[in-house]
CSV table of C-alpha atoms in Angstrom, one decimal:
chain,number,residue,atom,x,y,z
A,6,UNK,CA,59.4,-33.6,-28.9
A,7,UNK,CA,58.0,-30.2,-27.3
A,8,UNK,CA,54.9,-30.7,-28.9
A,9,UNK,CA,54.6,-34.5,-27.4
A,10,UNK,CA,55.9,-33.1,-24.1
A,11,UNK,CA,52.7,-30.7,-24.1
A,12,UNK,CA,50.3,-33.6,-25.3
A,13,UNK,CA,51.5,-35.7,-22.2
A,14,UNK,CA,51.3,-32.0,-20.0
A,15,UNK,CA,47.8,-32.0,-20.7
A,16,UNK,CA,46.8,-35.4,-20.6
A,17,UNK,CA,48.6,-35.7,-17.5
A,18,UNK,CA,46.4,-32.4,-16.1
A,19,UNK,CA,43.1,-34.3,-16.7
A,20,UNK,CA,43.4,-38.0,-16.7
A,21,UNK,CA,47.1,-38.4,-14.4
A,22,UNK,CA,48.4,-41.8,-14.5
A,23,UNK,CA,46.7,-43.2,-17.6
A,24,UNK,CA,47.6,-42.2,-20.8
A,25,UNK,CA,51.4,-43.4,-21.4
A,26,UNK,CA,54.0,-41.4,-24.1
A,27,UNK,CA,54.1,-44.6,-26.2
A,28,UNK,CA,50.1,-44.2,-27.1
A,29,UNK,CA,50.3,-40.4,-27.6
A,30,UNK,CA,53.5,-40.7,-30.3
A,31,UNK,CA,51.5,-43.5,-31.8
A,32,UNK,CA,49.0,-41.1,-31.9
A,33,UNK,CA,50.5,-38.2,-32.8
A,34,UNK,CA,51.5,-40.1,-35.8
A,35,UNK,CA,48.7,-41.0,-37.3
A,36,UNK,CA,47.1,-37.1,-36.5
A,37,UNK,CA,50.1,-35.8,-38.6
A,38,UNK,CA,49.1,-38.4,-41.2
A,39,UNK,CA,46.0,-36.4,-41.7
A,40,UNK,CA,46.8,-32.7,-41.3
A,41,UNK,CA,48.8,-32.8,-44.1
A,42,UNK,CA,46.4,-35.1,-46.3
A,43,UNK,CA,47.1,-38.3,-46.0
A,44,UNK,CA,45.2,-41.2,-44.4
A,45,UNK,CA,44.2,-42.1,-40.9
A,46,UNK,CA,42.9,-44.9,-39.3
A,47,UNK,CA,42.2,-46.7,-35.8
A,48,UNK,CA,44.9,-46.4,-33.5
A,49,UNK,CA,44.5,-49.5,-30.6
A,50,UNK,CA,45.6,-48.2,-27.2
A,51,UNK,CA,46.7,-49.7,-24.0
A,52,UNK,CA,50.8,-49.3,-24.8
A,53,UNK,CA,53.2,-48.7,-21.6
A,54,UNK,CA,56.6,-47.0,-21.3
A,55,UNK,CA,59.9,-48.4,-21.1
A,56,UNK,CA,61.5,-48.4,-17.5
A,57,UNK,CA,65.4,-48.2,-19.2
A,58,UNK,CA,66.2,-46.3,-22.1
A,59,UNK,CA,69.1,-47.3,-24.8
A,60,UNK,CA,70.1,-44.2,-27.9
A,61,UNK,CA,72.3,-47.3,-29.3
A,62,UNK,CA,69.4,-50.2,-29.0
A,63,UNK,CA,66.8,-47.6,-30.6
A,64,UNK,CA,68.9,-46.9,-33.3
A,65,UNK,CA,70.3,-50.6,-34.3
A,66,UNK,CA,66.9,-51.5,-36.2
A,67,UNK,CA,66.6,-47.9,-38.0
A,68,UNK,CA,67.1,-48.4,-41.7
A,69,UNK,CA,70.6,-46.4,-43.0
A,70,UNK,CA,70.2,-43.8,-45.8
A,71,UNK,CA,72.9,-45.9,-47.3
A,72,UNK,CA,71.3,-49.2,-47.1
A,73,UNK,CA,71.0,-51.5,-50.0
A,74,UNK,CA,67.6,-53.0,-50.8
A,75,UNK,CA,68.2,-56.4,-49.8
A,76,UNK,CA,69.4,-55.1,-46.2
A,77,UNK,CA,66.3,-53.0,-45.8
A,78,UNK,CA,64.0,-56.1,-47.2
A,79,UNK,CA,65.9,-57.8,-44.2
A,80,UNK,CA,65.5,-55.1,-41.8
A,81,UNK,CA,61.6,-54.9,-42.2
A,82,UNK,CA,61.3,-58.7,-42.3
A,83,UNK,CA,62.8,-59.4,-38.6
A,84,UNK,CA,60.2,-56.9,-37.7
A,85,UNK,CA,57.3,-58.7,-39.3
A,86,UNK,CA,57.0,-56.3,-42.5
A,87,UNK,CA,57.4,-57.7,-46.2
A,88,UNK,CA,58.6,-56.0,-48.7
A,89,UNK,CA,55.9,-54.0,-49.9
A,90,UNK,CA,54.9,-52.8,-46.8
A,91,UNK,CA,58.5,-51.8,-46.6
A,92,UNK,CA,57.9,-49.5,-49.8
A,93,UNK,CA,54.6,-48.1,-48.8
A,94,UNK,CA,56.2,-46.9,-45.6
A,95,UNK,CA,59.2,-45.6,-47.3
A,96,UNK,CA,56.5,-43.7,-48.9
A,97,UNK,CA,56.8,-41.3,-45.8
A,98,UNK,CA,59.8,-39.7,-47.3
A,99,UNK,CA,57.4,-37.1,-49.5
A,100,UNK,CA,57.3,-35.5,-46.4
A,101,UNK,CA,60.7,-34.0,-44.6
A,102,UNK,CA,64.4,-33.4,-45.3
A,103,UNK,CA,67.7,-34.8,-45.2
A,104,UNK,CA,71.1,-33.2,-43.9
A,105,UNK,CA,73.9,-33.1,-46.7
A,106,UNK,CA,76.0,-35.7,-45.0
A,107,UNK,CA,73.0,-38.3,-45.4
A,108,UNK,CA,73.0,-37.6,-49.1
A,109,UNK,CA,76.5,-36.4,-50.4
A,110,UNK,CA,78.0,-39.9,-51.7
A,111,UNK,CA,74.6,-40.3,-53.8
A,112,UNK,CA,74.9,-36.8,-55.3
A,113,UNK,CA,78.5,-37.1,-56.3
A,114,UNK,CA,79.0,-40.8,-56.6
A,115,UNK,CA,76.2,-42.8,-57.9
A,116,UNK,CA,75.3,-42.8,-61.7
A,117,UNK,CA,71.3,-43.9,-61.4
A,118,UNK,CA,70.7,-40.2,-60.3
A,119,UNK,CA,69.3,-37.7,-62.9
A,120,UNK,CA,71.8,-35.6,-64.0
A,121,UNK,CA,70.0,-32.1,-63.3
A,122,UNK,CA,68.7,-33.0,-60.0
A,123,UNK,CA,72.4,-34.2,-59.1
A,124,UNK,CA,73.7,-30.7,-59.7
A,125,UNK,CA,70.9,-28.7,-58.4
A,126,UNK,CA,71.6,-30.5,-54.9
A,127,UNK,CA,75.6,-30.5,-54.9
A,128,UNK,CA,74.8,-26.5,-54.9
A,129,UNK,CA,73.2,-26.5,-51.3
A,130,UNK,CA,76.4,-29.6,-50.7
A,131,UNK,CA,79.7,-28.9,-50.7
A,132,UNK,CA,81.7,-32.3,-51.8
A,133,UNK,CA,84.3,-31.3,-48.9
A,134,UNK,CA,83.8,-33.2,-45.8
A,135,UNK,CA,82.0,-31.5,-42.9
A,136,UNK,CA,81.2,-28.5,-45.1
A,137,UNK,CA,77.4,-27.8,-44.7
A,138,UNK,CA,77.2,-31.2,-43.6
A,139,UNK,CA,74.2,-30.1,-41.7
A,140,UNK,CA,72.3,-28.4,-44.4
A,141,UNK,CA,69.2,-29.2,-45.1
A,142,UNK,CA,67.1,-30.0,-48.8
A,143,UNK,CA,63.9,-31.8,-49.3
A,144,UNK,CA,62.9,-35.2,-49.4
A,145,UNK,CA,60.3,-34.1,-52.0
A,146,UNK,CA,61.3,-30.9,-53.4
A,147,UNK,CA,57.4,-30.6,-55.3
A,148,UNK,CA,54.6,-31.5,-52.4
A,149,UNK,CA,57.0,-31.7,-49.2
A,150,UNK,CA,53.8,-31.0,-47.2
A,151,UNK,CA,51.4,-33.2,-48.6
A,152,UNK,CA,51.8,-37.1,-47.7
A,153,UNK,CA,51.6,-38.0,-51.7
A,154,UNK,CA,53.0,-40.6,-53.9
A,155,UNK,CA,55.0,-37.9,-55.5
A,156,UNK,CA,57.8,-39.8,-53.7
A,157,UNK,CA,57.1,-42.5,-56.0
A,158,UNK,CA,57.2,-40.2,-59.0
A,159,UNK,CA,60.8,-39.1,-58.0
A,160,UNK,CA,62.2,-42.4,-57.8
A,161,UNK,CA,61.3,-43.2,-61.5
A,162,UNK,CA,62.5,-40.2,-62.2
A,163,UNK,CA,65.9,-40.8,-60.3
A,164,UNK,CA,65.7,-37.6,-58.4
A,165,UNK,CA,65.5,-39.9,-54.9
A,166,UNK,CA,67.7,-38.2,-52.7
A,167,UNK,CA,69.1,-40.7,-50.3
A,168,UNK,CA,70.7,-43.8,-51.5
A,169,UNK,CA,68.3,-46.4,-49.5
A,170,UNK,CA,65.1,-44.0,-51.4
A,171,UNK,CA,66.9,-44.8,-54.9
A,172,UNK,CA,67.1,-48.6,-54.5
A,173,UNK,CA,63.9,-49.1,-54.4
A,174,UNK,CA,63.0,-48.2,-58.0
A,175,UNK,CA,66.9,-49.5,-59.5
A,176,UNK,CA,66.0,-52.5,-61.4
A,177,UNK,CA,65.7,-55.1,-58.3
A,178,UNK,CA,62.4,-56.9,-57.0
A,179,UNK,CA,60.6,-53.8,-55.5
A,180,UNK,CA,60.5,-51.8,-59.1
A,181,UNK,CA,56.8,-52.7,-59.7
A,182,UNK,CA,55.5,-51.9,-56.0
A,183,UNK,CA,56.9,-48.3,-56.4
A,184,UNK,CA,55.2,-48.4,-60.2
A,185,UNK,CA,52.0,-49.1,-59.0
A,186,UNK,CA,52.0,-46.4,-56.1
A,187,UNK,CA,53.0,-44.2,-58.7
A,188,UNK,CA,49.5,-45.2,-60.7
A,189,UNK,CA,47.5,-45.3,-57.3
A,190,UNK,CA,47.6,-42.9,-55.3
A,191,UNK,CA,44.3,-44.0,-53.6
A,192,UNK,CA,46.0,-47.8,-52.9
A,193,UNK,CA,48.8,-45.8,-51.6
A,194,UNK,CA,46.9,-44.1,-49.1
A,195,UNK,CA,45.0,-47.3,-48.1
A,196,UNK,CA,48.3,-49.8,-47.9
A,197,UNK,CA,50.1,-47.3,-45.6
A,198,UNK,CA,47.6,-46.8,-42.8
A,199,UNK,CA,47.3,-50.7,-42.7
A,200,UNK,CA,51.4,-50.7,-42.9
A,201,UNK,CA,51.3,-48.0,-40.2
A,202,UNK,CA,48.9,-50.1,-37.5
A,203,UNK,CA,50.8,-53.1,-38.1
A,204,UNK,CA,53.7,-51.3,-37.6
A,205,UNK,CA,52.3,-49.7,-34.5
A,206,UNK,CA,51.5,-52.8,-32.7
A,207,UNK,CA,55.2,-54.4,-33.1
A,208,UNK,CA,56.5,-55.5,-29.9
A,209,UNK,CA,54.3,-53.1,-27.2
A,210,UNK,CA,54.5,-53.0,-24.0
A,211,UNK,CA,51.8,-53.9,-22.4
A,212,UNK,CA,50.4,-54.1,-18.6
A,213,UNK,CA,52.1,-55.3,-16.5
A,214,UNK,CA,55.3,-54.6,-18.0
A,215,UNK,CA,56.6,-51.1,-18.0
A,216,UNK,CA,55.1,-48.2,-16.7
A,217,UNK,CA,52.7,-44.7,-17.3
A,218,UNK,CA,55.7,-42.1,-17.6
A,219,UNK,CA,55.0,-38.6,-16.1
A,220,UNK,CA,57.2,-36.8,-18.2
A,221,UNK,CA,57.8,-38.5,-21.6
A,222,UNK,CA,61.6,-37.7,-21.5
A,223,UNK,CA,62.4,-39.5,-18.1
A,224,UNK,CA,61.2,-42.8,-16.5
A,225,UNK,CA,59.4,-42.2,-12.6
């Protein structure tokens, strides 16, 4: 958030008043997109910020690593997002990491993990409760700073490393979506910027609802 903070600092030093937090994240999403070679695309501005703020309403929608794939199929749907686009965005996970406490009942308990990878983690992953439940490993241990389909190349190779990544490449209904991502990397590219400005536009606030915030952190 520091680096948002000093987006909205500057924005706020030349154009006060006009440029709201919600437009620069959105923003600041699609710029990361591209510095570490993925795609970008239009971003459609005019998005206000909230006047209340709720930690427990932001978090109810967010997909759980330890979702199955018919809850995050359900998820993505009340939102407006099928299935595939549900994939394709999931396809984000070649970039970042995971704490051990998101990961540790897949690398001990579930049997559609490759055997090596399973190991390799549980080294960085104490099976004890709250022991290095805060450490850190890879979402994608080759490329993680290229936006790739590698992520889709782990899956069939059963080295996903959260539970809800797994799922979708287990023998259910999203199996050939991840296949062909796999194959494409150019229709990966493509299918996620469309995913991401449709994701973008879901519910915005819009004049005259909300308000410009000065500091990104805080309402006025």
């Amino acid at each position: 958030m520091e680096i948002i903070d000093a987006a909205k600092q500057a924005m706020e030093a030349i154009c006060p008043g006009v440029v709201s937090c919600a437009d620069i994240l959105t923003l600041a999403a699609r710029d990361s997109s591209e510095y570490v070679n993925g795609p970008t695309w239009t971003v459609k501005l005019g998005r206000r910020d909230s006047t209340t703020a709720s930690r427990d309403l932001a978090e109810a929608d967010l997909p759980l690593a330890s979702e199955n794939l018919d809850d995050l199929i359900r998820k993505f749907y009340k939102k407006g997002l099928n299935a595939k686009e549900m994939v394709v965005l999931s396809g984000a996970h070649t970039i970042g990491q995971a704490r051990c406490v998101t990961f540790r009942g897949r690398i001990y308990n579930e049997t559609n993990i490759d055997p090596g990878f399973a190991i390799h983690r549980r080294r960085t992953c104490p099976f004890s409760n709250n022991a290095g439940n805060a450490n850190l490993a890879p979402l994608d241990p080759v490329t993680p700073n290229t936006l790739d389909n590698r992520y889709f190349k782990i899956l069939m190779q059963k080295k996903g490393l959260l539970h809800s990544d797994q799922v979708l490449f287990n023998g259910g209904k999203t199996d050939d979506i991840v296949a062909g991502y796999r194959r494409d990397s150019s229709s990966f590219h493509a299918d996620f910027a469309t995913a991401m400005v449709k994701m973008g536009e879901i519910n915005p606030l819009t004049f005259p609802s909300g308000q410009i915030r000065k500091i990104c952190s805080a309402i006025n």
